[in-house]
Coordinates of C-alpha atoms in Angstrom, one line a residue:
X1 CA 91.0 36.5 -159.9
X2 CA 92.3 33.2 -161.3
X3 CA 90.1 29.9 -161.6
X4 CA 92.0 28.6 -158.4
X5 CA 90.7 31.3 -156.2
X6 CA 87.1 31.1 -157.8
X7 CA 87.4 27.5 -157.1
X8 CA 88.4 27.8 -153.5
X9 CA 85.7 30.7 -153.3
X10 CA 82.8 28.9 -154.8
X11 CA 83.4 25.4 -153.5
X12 CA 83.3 26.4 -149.8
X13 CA 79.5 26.9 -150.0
X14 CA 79.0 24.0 -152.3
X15 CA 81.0 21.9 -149.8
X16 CA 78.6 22.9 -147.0
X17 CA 75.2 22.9 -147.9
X18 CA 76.0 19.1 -150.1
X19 CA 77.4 17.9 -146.8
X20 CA 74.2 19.2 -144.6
X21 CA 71.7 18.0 -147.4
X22 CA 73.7 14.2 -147.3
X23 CA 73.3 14.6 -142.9
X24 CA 69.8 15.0 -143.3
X25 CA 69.4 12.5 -146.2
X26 CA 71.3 10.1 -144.1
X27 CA 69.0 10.5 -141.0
X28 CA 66.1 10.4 -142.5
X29 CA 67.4 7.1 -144.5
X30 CA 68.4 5.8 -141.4
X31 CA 65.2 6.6 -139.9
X32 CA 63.2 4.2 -143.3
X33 CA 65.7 1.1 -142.6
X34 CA 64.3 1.0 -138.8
X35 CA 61.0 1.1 -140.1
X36 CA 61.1 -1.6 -142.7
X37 CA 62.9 -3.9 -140.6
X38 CA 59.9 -2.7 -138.1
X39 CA 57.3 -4.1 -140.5
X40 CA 59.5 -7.0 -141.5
X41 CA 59.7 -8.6 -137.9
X42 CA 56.0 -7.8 -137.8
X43 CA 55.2 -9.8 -140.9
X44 CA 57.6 -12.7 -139.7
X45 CA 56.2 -13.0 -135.9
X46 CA 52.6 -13.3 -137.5
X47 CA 53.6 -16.2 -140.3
X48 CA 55.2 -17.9 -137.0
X49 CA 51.8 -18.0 -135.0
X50 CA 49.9 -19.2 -137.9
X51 CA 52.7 -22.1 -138.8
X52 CA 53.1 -23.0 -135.2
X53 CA 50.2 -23.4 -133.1
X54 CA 51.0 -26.5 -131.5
X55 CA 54.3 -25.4 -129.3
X56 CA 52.3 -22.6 -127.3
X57 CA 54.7 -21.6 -124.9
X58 CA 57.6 -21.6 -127.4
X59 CA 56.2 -19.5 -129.3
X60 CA 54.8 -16.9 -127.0
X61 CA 58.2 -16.6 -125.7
X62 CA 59.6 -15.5 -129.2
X63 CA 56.6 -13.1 -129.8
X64 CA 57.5 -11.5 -127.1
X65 CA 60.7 -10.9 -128.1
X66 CA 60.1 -10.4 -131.4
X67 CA 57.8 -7.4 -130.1
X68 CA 60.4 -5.7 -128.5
X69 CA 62.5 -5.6 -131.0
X70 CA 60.1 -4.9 -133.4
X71 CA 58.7 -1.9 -131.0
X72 CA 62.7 -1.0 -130.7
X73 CA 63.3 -0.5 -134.1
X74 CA 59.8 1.4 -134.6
X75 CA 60.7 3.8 -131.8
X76 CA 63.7 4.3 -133.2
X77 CA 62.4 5.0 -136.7
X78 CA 60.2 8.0 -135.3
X79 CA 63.2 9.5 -132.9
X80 CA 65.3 9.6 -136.3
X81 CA 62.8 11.3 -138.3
X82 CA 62.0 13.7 -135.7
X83 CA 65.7 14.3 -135.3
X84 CA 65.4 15.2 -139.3
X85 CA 62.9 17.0 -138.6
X86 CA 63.9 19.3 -135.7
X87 CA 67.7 19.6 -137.6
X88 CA 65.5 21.3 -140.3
X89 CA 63.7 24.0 -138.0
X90 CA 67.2 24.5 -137.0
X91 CA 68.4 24.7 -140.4
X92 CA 65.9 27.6 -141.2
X93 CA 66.7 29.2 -138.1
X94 CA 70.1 29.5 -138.6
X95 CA 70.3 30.0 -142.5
X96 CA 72.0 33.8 -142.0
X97 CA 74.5 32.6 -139.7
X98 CA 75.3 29.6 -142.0
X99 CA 75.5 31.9 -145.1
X100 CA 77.8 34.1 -142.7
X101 CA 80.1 31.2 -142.3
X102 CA 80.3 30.3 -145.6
X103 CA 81.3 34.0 -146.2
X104 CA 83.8 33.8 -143.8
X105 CA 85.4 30.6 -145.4
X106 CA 85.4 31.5 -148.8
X107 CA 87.7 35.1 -147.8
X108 CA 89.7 32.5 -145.1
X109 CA 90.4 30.3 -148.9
X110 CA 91.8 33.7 -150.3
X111 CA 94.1 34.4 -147.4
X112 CA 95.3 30.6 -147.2
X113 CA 96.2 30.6 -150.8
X114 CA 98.1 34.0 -150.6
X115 CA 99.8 33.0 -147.4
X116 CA 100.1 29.0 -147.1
X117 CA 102.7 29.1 -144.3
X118 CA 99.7 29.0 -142.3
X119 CA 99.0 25.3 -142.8
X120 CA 102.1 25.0 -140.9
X121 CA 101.3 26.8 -137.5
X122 CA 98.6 23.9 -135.9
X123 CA 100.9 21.1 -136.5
X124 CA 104.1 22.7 -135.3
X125 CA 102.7 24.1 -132.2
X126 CA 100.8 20.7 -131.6
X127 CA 104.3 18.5 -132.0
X128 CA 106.1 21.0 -129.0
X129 CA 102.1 20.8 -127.5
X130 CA 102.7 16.6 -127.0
X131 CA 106.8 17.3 -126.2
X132 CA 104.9 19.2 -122.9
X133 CA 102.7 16.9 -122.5
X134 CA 105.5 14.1 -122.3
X135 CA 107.7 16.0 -120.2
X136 CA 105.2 16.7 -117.7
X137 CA 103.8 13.0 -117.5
X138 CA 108.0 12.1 -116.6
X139 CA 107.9 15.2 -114.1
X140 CA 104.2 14.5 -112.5
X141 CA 105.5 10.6 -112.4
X142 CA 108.7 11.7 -110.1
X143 CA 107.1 14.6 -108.0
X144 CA 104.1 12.0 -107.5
X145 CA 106.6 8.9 -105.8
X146 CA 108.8 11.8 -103.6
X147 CA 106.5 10.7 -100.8
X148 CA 107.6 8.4 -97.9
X149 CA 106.4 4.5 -98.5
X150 CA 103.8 2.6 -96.7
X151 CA 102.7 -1.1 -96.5
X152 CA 99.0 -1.4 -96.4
X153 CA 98.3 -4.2 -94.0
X154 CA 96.8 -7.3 -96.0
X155 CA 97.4 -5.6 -99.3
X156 CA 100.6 -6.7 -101.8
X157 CA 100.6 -2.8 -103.2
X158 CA 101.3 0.0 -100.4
X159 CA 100.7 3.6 -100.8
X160 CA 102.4 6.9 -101.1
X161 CA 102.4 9.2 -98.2
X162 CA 103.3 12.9 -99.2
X163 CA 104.3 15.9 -96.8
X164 CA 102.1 19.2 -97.2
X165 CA 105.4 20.5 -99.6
X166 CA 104.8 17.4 -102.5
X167 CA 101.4 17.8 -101.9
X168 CA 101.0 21.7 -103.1
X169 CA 104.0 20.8 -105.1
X170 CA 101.8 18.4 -107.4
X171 CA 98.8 21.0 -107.2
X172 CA 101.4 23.6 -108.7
X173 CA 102.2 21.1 -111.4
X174 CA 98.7 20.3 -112.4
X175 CA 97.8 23.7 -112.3
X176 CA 100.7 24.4 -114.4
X177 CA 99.4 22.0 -116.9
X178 CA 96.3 23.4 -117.6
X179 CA 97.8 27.4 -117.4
X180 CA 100.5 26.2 -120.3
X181 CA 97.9 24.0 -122.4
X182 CA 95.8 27.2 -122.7
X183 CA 98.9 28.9 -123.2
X184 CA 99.6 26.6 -126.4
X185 CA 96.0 27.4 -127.3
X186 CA 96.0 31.5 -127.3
X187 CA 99.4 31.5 -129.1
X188 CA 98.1 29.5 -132.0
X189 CA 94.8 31.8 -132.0
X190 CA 97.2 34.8 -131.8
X191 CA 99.7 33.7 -134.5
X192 CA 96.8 33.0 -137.1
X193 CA 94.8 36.2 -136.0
X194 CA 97.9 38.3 -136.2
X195 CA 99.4 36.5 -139.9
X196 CA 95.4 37.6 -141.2
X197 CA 95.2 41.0 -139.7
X198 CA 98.7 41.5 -141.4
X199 CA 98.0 39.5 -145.1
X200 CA 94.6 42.4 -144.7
X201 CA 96.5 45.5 -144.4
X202 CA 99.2 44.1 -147.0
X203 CA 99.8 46.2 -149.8
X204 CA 97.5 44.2 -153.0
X205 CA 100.3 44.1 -155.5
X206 CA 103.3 43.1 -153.1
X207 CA 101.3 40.8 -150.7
X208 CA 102.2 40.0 -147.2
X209 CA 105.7 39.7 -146.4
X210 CA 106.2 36.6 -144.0
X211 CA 103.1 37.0 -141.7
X212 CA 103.6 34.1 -139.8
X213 CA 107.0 34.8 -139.4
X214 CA 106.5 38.2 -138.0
X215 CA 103.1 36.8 -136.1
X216 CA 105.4 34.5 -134.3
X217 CA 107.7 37.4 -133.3
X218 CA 105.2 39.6 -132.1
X219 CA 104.0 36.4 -130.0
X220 CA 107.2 36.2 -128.0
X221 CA 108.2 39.8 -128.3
X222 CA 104.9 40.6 -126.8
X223 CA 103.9 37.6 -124.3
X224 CA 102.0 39.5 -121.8
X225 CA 99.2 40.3 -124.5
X226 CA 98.6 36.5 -125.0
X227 CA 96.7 36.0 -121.9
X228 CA 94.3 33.0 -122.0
X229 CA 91.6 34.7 -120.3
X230 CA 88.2 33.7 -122.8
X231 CA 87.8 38.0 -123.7
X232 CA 91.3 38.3 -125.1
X233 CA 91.0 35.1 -127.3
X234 CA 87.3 36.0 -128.7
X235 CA 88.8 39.8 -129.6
X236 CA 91.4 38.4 -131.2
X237 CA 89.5 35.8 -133.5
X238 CA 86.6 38.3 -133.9
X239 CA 89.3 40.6 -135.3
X240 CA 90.3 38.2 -137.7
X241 CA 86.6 37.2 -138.4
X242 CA 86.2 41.1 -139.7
X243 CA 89.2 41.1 -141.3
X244 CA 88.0 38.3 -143.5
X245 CA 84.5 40.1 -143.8
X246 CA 85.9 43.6 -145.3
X247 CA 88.8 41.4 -147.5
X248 CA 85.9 39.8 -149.1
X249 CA 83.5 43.0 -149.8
X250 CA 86.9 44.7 -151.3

């Protein structure tokens, strides 16, 4: 293994527990400023009632204020360091599964090194994801004014008065919009699940030969098998998931 793939290995756990341990740090930092300005507004609303005792109402008017916000800030102060607190119960709780992911993302380094095509499949599929969304915004903005025109009595705008047809007609189309965007969803799940389950059955001293390539092929070859029902979706990232388990104990 060369020092760039111990790098990549190594640095993904380094990379997450230094980025938990500066969340907590930050919290519970947080948490200190609150308190200090806390005991500062404290300090400074009780030099004011010694130095001005002769405008009463003045004054009780600022201490009051002064007491919220000093009560504020304290109450604040203890929500953050419970916060820190209760993300560190959590933190021991799910230590396994953290050291699980940090498994999973040092073998995912290893197969974006050997196959770095893979970069490439979220933003291609999100540029023709916003060409949809475009074309349906021009499409829902013509099936939307089909309707017959009305002037609202009193009112400069009218309104838009559809027949039962438009009506299931724009139903369709929003429906359609949500089917497709899940669509565009499952096929980049099933590309990047299908390019790892190829680079893992690779042969070691060839490699994978064009796994996205082929990934995208099987994609439209086989269309039906990209349903966006949530079961199909989970198997096909847990299958990845193991793939990337057994690649890393090999």
């Amino acid at each position: 293994m060369c020092i760039r793939d111990r790098f990549m290995r190594y640095c993904a756990g380094v990379v997450v527990w230094v980025s938990i341990l500066f969340l907590l740090l930050a919290i519970g930092f947080l948490g200190y400023l609150c308190y200090q300005k806390a005991k500062a507004a404290q300090t400074n609303s009780t030099e004011v009632n010694t130095a001005s005792d002769t405008v009463q109402t003045s004054t009780e008017d600022n201490n009051t204020d002064d007491e919220r916000t000093r009560k504020a800030l304290e109450i604040t102060a203890y929500i953050l360091w419970g916060l820190d607190v209760f993300c560190i119960l959590a933190l021991c709780c799910l230590y396994h599964r953290i050291q699980l992911a940090i498994a999973v993302m040092k073998s995912a380094a290893l197969f974006i090194i050997d196959v770095p095509t893979s970069l490439a499949v979220p933003p291609i599929l999100s540029f023709f994801l916003f060409m949809y969304y475009a074309w349906w915004i021009a499409t829902h903005v013509f099936i939307f004014t089909l309707g017959t025109n009305e002037k609202l009595d009193g009112w400069p705008i009218g309104k838009i008065k559809w027949t039962e047809e438009i009506r299931y007609m724009n139903y369709f189309h929003c429906f359609g919009f949500l089917w497709n965007n899940a669509l565009f969803m499952a096929l980049s799940q099933f590309v990047l699940a299908s390019s790892c389950a190829i680079w893992y059955f690779s042969d070691k001293e060839q490699g994978a030969h064009k796994p996205v390539s082929k990934s995208f092929w099987r994609a439209f070859r086989y269309l039906s098998l990209i349903h966006i029902s949530e079961p199909t979706r989970q198997a096909e990232i847990s299958y990845a998931v193991f793939c990337l388990k057994k690649k890393k104990k090999t």
